[in-house]
């Protein structure tokens, strides 16, 4: 039976809430292009790569084929420059509730901790939050070829920590992220209230302060006991 060895966290929406900064940066670019986006639409950009997010925004005005890849990269870079300015304000106070004590608790119980983020800005955000010392590995979009829902980012984090996928718990707030964890063959924990997310995950909590180490371990063990009986 699989023995728990590591936790792999998503960044945006699980460790800190950078979604608002992504939203503000896309909104500004949208205004320059004459495309309006609101917070509701922004939900559809969570966990989605930078270029795919731009495509979804352009698709709002049926303009995704109006730009060459080079032009799209220019626009995405422009958004990113603004995003980078916005995340300068991030401090350790921006850790979501309960996350610091959860990371400390995991560490003192000798489990490994990895980060699997779709954001190329992940290392900068981790530095701003001053939590780099908790992580055994950080895998971000800059070091993988395929975006979530592909399992690559979670599998790479497990590989770099020298643990098997079955020995990991992945924690995510986006549907694409939960799909990525499940495709990697890991136990998936969702944070959020979205019904679709709940259906795809093995365990769900509504808020980060409900992520408790003993509950996560218990749930992981029950899941594996059920799997063992099925075999
Ligand atoms: C994800 C966010 O973590 O990273 C997305 O949820 C974002 O909203 C994606 O588009 C890519 O981030 P970045 O920083 O590389 O543009
Ligand atoms: Mg996320």
PDB file of N, CA and C in Angstrom, residues 92-146:
ATOM      1  N   UNK A  92       4.829  38.425   3.403  1.00  0.00           N
ATOM      2  CA  UNK A  92       4.390  37.207   4.111  1.00  0.00           C
ATOM      3  C   UNK A  92       2.956  37.317   4.643  1.00  0.00           C
ATOM      4  N   UNK A  93       2.447  38.535   4.793  1.00  0.00           N
ATOM      5  CA  UNK A  93       1.046  38.691   5.242  1.00  0.00           C
ATOM      6  C   UNK A  93       0.045  38.214   4.203  1.00  0.00           C
ATOM      7  N   UNK A  94       0.519  38.015   2.980  1.00  0.00           N
ATOM      8  CA  UNK A  94      -0.383  37.563   1.907  1.00  0.00           C
ATOM      9  C   UNK A  94      -0.510  36.050   1.816  1.00  0.00           C
ATOM     10  N   UNK A  95       0.111  35.327   2.741  1.00  0.00           N
ATOM     11  CA  UNK A  95      -0.103  33.868   2.767  1.00  0.00           C
ATOM     12  C   UNK A  95      -1.566  33.644   3.122  1.00  0.00           C
ATOM     13  N   UNK A  96      -2.213  32.701   2.462  1.00  0.00           N
ATOM     14  CA  UNK A  96      -3.623  32.432   2.775  1.00  0.00           C
ATOM     15  C   UNK A  96      -3.729  31.818   4.175  1.00  0.00           C
ATOM     16  N   UNK A  97      -4.879  31.989   4.852  1.00  0.00           N
ATOM     17  CA  UNK A  97      -5.022  31.529   6.236  1.00  0.00           C
ATOM     18  C   UNK A  97      -4.663  30.052   6.415  1.00  0.00           C
ATOM     19  N   UNK A  98      -3.871  29.777   7.441  1.00  0.00           N
ATOM     20  CA  UNK A  98      -3.524  28.395   7.799  1.00  0.00           C
ATOM     21  C   UNK A  98      -2.355  27.813   7.027  1.00  0.00           C
ATOM     22  N   UNK A  99      -1.921  28.456   5.961  1.00  0.00           N
ATOM     23  CA  UNK A  99      -0.883  27.859   5.103  1.00  0.00           C
ATOM     24  C   UNK A  99       0.485  27.794   5.801  1.00  0.00           C
ATOM     25  N   UNK A 100       0.859  28.858   6.488  1.00  0.00           N
ATOM     26  CA  UNK A 100       2.170  28.836   7.139  1.00  0.00           C
ATOM     27  C   UNK A 100       2.249  27.713   8.164  1.00  0.00           C
ATOM     28  N   UNK A 101       1.207  27.582   8.996  1.00  0.00           N
ATOM     29  CA  UNK A 101       1.271  26.532  10.025  1.00  0.00           C
ATOM     30  C   UNK A 101       1.174  25.146   9.393  1.00  0.00           C
ATOM     31  N   UNK A 102       0.436  25.012   8.292  1.00  0.00           N
ATOM     32  CA  UNK A 102       0.367  23.714   7.609  1.00  0.00           C
ATOM     33  C   UNK A 102       1.752  23.319   7.073  1.00  0.00           C
ATOM     34  N   UNK A 103       2.427  24.254   6.411  1.00  0.00           N
ATOM     35  CA  UNK A 103       3.767  23.965   5.869  1.00  0.00           C
ATOM     36  C   UNK A 103       4.726  23.584   7.001  1.00  0.00           C
ATOM     37  N   UNK A 104       4.652  24.321   8.106  1.00  0.00           N
ATOM     38  CA  UNK A 104       5.541  24.052   9.243  1.00  0.00           C
ATOM     39  C   UNK A 104       5.252  22.668   9.841  1.00  0.00           C
ATOM     40  N   UNK A 105       3.968  22.342   9.915  1.00  0.00           N
ATOM     41  CA  UNK A 105       3.550  21.060  10.473  1.00  0.00           C
ATOM     42  C   UNK A 105       4.000  19.892   9.581  1.00  0.00           C
ATOM     43  N   UNK A 106       3.849  20.056   8.272  1.00  0.00           N
ATOM     44  CA  UNK A 106       4.269  19.016   7.321  1.00  0.00           C
ATOM     45  C   UNK A 106       5.778  18.783   7.468  1.00  0.00           C
ATOM     46  N   UNK A 107       6.503  19.901   7.511  1.00  0.00           N
ATOM     47  CA  UNK A 107       7.968  19.837   7.603  1.00  0.00           C
ATOM     48  C   UNK A 107       8.403  19.149   8.894  1.00  0.00           C
ATOM     49  N   UNK A 108       7.782  19.534  10.013  1.00  0.00           N
ATOM     50  CA  UNK A 108       8.245  18.944  11.282  1.00  0.00           C
ATOM     51  C   UNK A 108       7.852  17.469  11.388  1.00  0.00           C
ATOM     52  N   UNK A 109       6.913  17.021  10.526  1.00  0.00           N
ATOM     53  CA  UNK A 109       6.569  15.594  10.490  1.00  0.00           C
ATOM     54  C   UNK A 109       7.363  14.851   9.415  1.00  0.00           C
ATOM     55  N   UNK A 110       8.375  15.534   8.877  1.00  0.00           N
ATOM     56  CA  UNK A 110       9.353  14.942   7.944  1.00  0.00           C
ATOM     57  C   UNK A 110       8.796  14.466   6.607  1.00  0.00           C
ATOM     58  N   UNK A 111       7.715  15.072   6.160  1.00  0.00           N
ATOM     59  CA  UNK A 111       7.254  14.814   4.789  1.00  0.00           C
ATOM     60  C   UNK A 111       7.971  15.829   3.893  1.00  0.00           C
ATOM     61  N   UNK A 112       8.090  15.476   2.602  1.00  0.00           N
ATOM     62  CA  UNK A 112       8.691  16.434   1.671  1.00  0.00           C
ATOM     63  C   UNK A 112       7.632  17.392   1.151  1.00  0.00           C
ATOM     64  N   UNK A 113       8.082  18.561   0.695  1.00  0.00           N
ATOM     65  CA  UNK A 113       7.141  19.567   0.174  1.00  0.00           C
ATOM     66  C   UNK A 113       7.629  20.065  -1.186  1.00  0.00           C
ATOM     67  N   UNK A 114       6.722  20.011  -2.182  1.00  0.00           N
ATOM     68  CA  UNK A 114       7.056  20.501  -3.507  1.00  0.00           C
ATOM     69  C   UNK A 114       6.065  21.553  -3.958  1.00  0.00           C
ATOM     70  N   UNK A 115       6.479  22.330  -4.957  1.00  0.00           N
ATOM     71  CA  UNK A 115       5.572  23.306  -5.556  1.00  0.00           C
ATOM     72  C   UNK A 115       5.411  22.958  -7.033  1.00  0.00           C
ATOM     73  N   UNK A 116       4.160  22.957  -7.517  1.00  0.00           N
ATOM     74  CA  UNK A 116       3.900  22.690  -8.931  1.00  0.00           C
ATOM     75  C   UNK A 116       3.015  23.829  -9.440  1.00  0.00           C
ATOM     76  N   UNK A 117       3.651  24.822 -10.045  1.00  0.00           N
ATOM     77  CA  UNK A 117       2.885  26.015 -10.444  1.00  0.00           C
ATOM     78  C   UNK A 117       2.878  26.233 -11.949  1.00  0.00           C
ATOM     79  N   UNK A 118       1.740  26.743 -12.434  1.00  0.00           N
ATOM     80  CA  UNK A 118       1.620  27.079 -13.854  1.00  0.00           C
ATOM     81  C   UNK A 118       2.232  28.442 -14.144  1.00  0.00           C
ATOM     82  N   UNK A 119       2.711  29.101 -13.088  1.00  0.00           N
ATOM     83  CA  UNK A 119       3.221  30.473 -13.246  1.00  0.00           C
ATOM     84  C   UNK A 119       4.732  30.541 -13.338  1.00  0.00           C
ATOM     85  N   UNK A 120       5.208  31.280 -14.347  1.00  0.00           N
ATOM     86  CA  UNK A 120       6.653  31.487 -14.486  1.00  0.00           C
ATOM     87  C   UNK A 120       7.156  32.436 -13.402  1.00  0.00           C
ATOM     88  N   UNK A 121       6.237  33.135 -12.744  1.00  0.00           N
ATOM     89  CA  UNK A 121       6.612  34.064 -11.674  1.00  0.00           C
ATOM     90  C   UNK A 121       6.651  33.384 -10.304  1.00  0.00           C
ATOM     91  N   UNK A 122       6.419  32.054 -10.271  1.00  0.00           N
ATOM     92  CA  UNK A 122       6.336  31.355  -8.978  1.00  0.00           C
ATOM     93  C   UNK A 122       7.559  31.597  -8.080  1.00  0.00           C
ATOM     94  N   UNK A 123       8.810  31.443  -8.594  1.00  0.00           N
ATOM     95  CA  UNK A 123       9.953  31.650  -7.693  1.00  0.00           C
ATOM     96  C   UNK A 123       9.968  33.057  -7.077  1.00  0.00           C
ATOM     97  N   UNK A 124       9.582  34.074  -7.852  1.00  0.00           N
ATOM     98  CA  UNK A 124       9.570  35.451  -7.325  1.00  0.00           C
ATOM     99  C   UNK A 124       8.515  35.611  -6.233  1.00  0.00           C
ATOM    100  N   UNK A 125       7.340  34.988  -6.435  1.00  0.00           N
ATOM    101  CA  UNK A 125       6.259  35.093  -5.440  1.00  0.00           C
ATOM    102  C   UNK A 125       6.661  34.362  -4.152  1.00  0.00           C
ATOM    103  N   UNK A 126       7.275  33.175  -4.298  1.00  0.00           N
ATOM    104  CA  UNK A 126       7.720  32.400  -3.121  1.00  0.00           C
ATOM    105  C   UNK A 126       8.739  33.218  -2.319  1.00  0.00           C
ATOM    106  N   UNK A 127       9.610  33.917  -3.046  1.00  0.00           N
ATOM    107  CA  UNK A 127      10.616  34.736  -2.359  1.00  0.00           C
ATOM    108  C   UNK A 127       9.953  35.877  -1.591  1.00  0.00           C
ATOM    109  N   UNK A 128       8.978  36.523  -2.230  1.00  0.00           N
ATOM    110  CA  UNK A 128       8.251  37.620  -1.568  1.00  0.00           C
ATOM    111  C   UNK A 128       7.524  37.131  -0.314  1.00  0.00           C
ATOM    112  N   UNK A 129       7.009  35.902  -0.383  1.00  0.00           N
ATOM    113  CA  UNK A 129       6.261  35.343   0.759  1.00  0.00           C
ATOM    114  C   UNK A 129       7.197  34.818   1.855  1.00  0.00           C
ATOM    115  N   UNK A 130       8.480  34.748   1.510  1.00  0.00           N
ATOM    116  CA  UNK A 130       9.526  34.260   2.433  1.00  0.00           C
ATOM    117  C   UNK A 130       9.253  32.839   2.955  1.00  0.00           C
ATOM    118  N   UNK A 131       8.894  31.930   2.023  1.00  0.00           N
ATOM    119  CA  UNK A 131       8.621  30.545   2.434  1.00  0.00           C
ATOM    120  C   UNK A 131       9.488  29.538   1.658  1.00  0.00           C
ATOM    121  N   UNK A 132      10.498  30.048   0.957  1.00  0.00           N
ATOM    122  CA  UNK A 132      11.358  29.186   0.131  1.00  0.00           C
ATOM    123  C   UNK A 132      11.999  28.048   0.913  1.00  0.00           C
ATOM    124  N   UNK A 133      12.298  28.286   2.197  1.00  0.00           N
ATOM    125  CA  UNK A 133      12.979  27.270   3.011  1.00  0.00           C
ATOM    126  C   UNK A 133      12.124  26.014   3.253  1.00  0.00           C
ATOM    127  N   UNK A 134      10.805  26.107   3.076  1.00  0.00           N
ATOM    128  CA  UNK A 134       9.944  24.941   3.277  1.00  0.00           C
ATOM    129  C   UNK A 134      10.019  23.944   2.116  1.00  0.00           C
ATOM    130  N   UNK A 135      10.421  24.423   0.946  1.00  0.00           N
ATOM    131  CA  UNK A 135      10.281  23.594  -0.259  1.00  0.00           C
ATOM    132  C   UNK A 135      11.511  22.769  -0.617  1.00  0.00           C
ATOM    133  N   UNK A 136      11.260  21.457  -0.886  1.00  0.00           N
ATOM    134  CA  UNK A 136      12.325  20.585  -1.359  1.00  0.00           C
ATOM    135  C   UNK A 136      12.513  20.757  -2.858  1.00  0.00           C
ATOM    136  N   UNK A 137      11.464  21.168  -3.544  1.00  0.00           N
ATOM    137  CA  UNK A 137      11.591  21.463  -4.977  1.00  0.00           C
ATOM    138  C   UNK A 137      10.524  22.466  -5.417  1.00  0.00           C
ATOM    139  N   UNK A 138      10.894  23.272  -6.416  1.00  0.00           N
ATOM    140  CA  UNK A 138       9.933  24.214  -6.996  1.00  0.00           C
ATOM    141  C   UNK A 138       9.924  23.973  -8.501  1.00  0.00           C
ATOM    142  N   UNK A 139       8.774  23.543  -9.019  1.00  0.00           N
ATOM    143  CA  UNK A 139       8.653  23.345 -10.465  1.00  0.00           C
ATOM    144  C   UNK A 139       7.633  24.363 -10.967  1.00  0.00           C
ATOM    145  N   UNK A 140       8.046  25.161 -11.949  1.00  0.00           N
ATOM    146  CA  UNK A 140       7.115  26.165 -12.481  1.00  0.00           C
ATOM    147  C   UNK A 140       7.020  26.034 -13.993  1.00  0.00           C
ATOM    148  N   UNK A 141       6.160  26.866 -14.581  1.00  0.00           N
ATOM    149  CA  UNK A 141       5.880  26.769 -16.014  1.00  0.00           C
ATOM    150  C   UNK A 141       7.126  26.932 -16.883  1.00  0.00           C
ATOM    151  N   UNK A 142       8.137  27.604 -16.345  1.00  0.00           N
ATOM    152  CA  UNK A 142       9.347  27.835 -17.150  1.00  0.00           C
ATOM    153  C   UNK A 142      10.134  26.545 -17.361  1.00  0.00           C
ATOM    154  N   UNK A 143       9.895  25.535 -16.506  1.00  0.00           N
ATOM    155  CA  UNK A 143      10.712  24.321 -16.595  1.00  0.00           C
ATOM    156  C   UNK A 143       9.948  23.101 -17.121  1.00  0.00           C
ATOM    157  N   UNK A 144       8.683  23.281 -17.509  1.00  0.00           N
ATOM    158  CA  UNK A 144       7.954  22.149 -18.099  1.00  0.00           C
ATOM    159  C   UNK A 144       7.467  22.506 -19.510  1.00  0.00           C
ATOM    160  N   UNK A 145       7.196  21.458 -20.303  1.00  0.00           N
ATOM    161  CA  UNK A 145       6.774  21.700 -21.691  1.00  0.00           C
ATOM    162  C   UNK A 145       5.269  21.850 -21.806  1.00  0.00           C
ATOM    163  N   UNK A 146       4.539  21.058 -20.987  1.00  0.00           N
ATOM    164  CA  UNK A 146       3.083  21.034 -21.146  1.00  0.00           C
ATOM    165  C   UNK A 146       2.365  21.618 -19.928  1.00  0.00           C
TER     166      UNK A 146
END
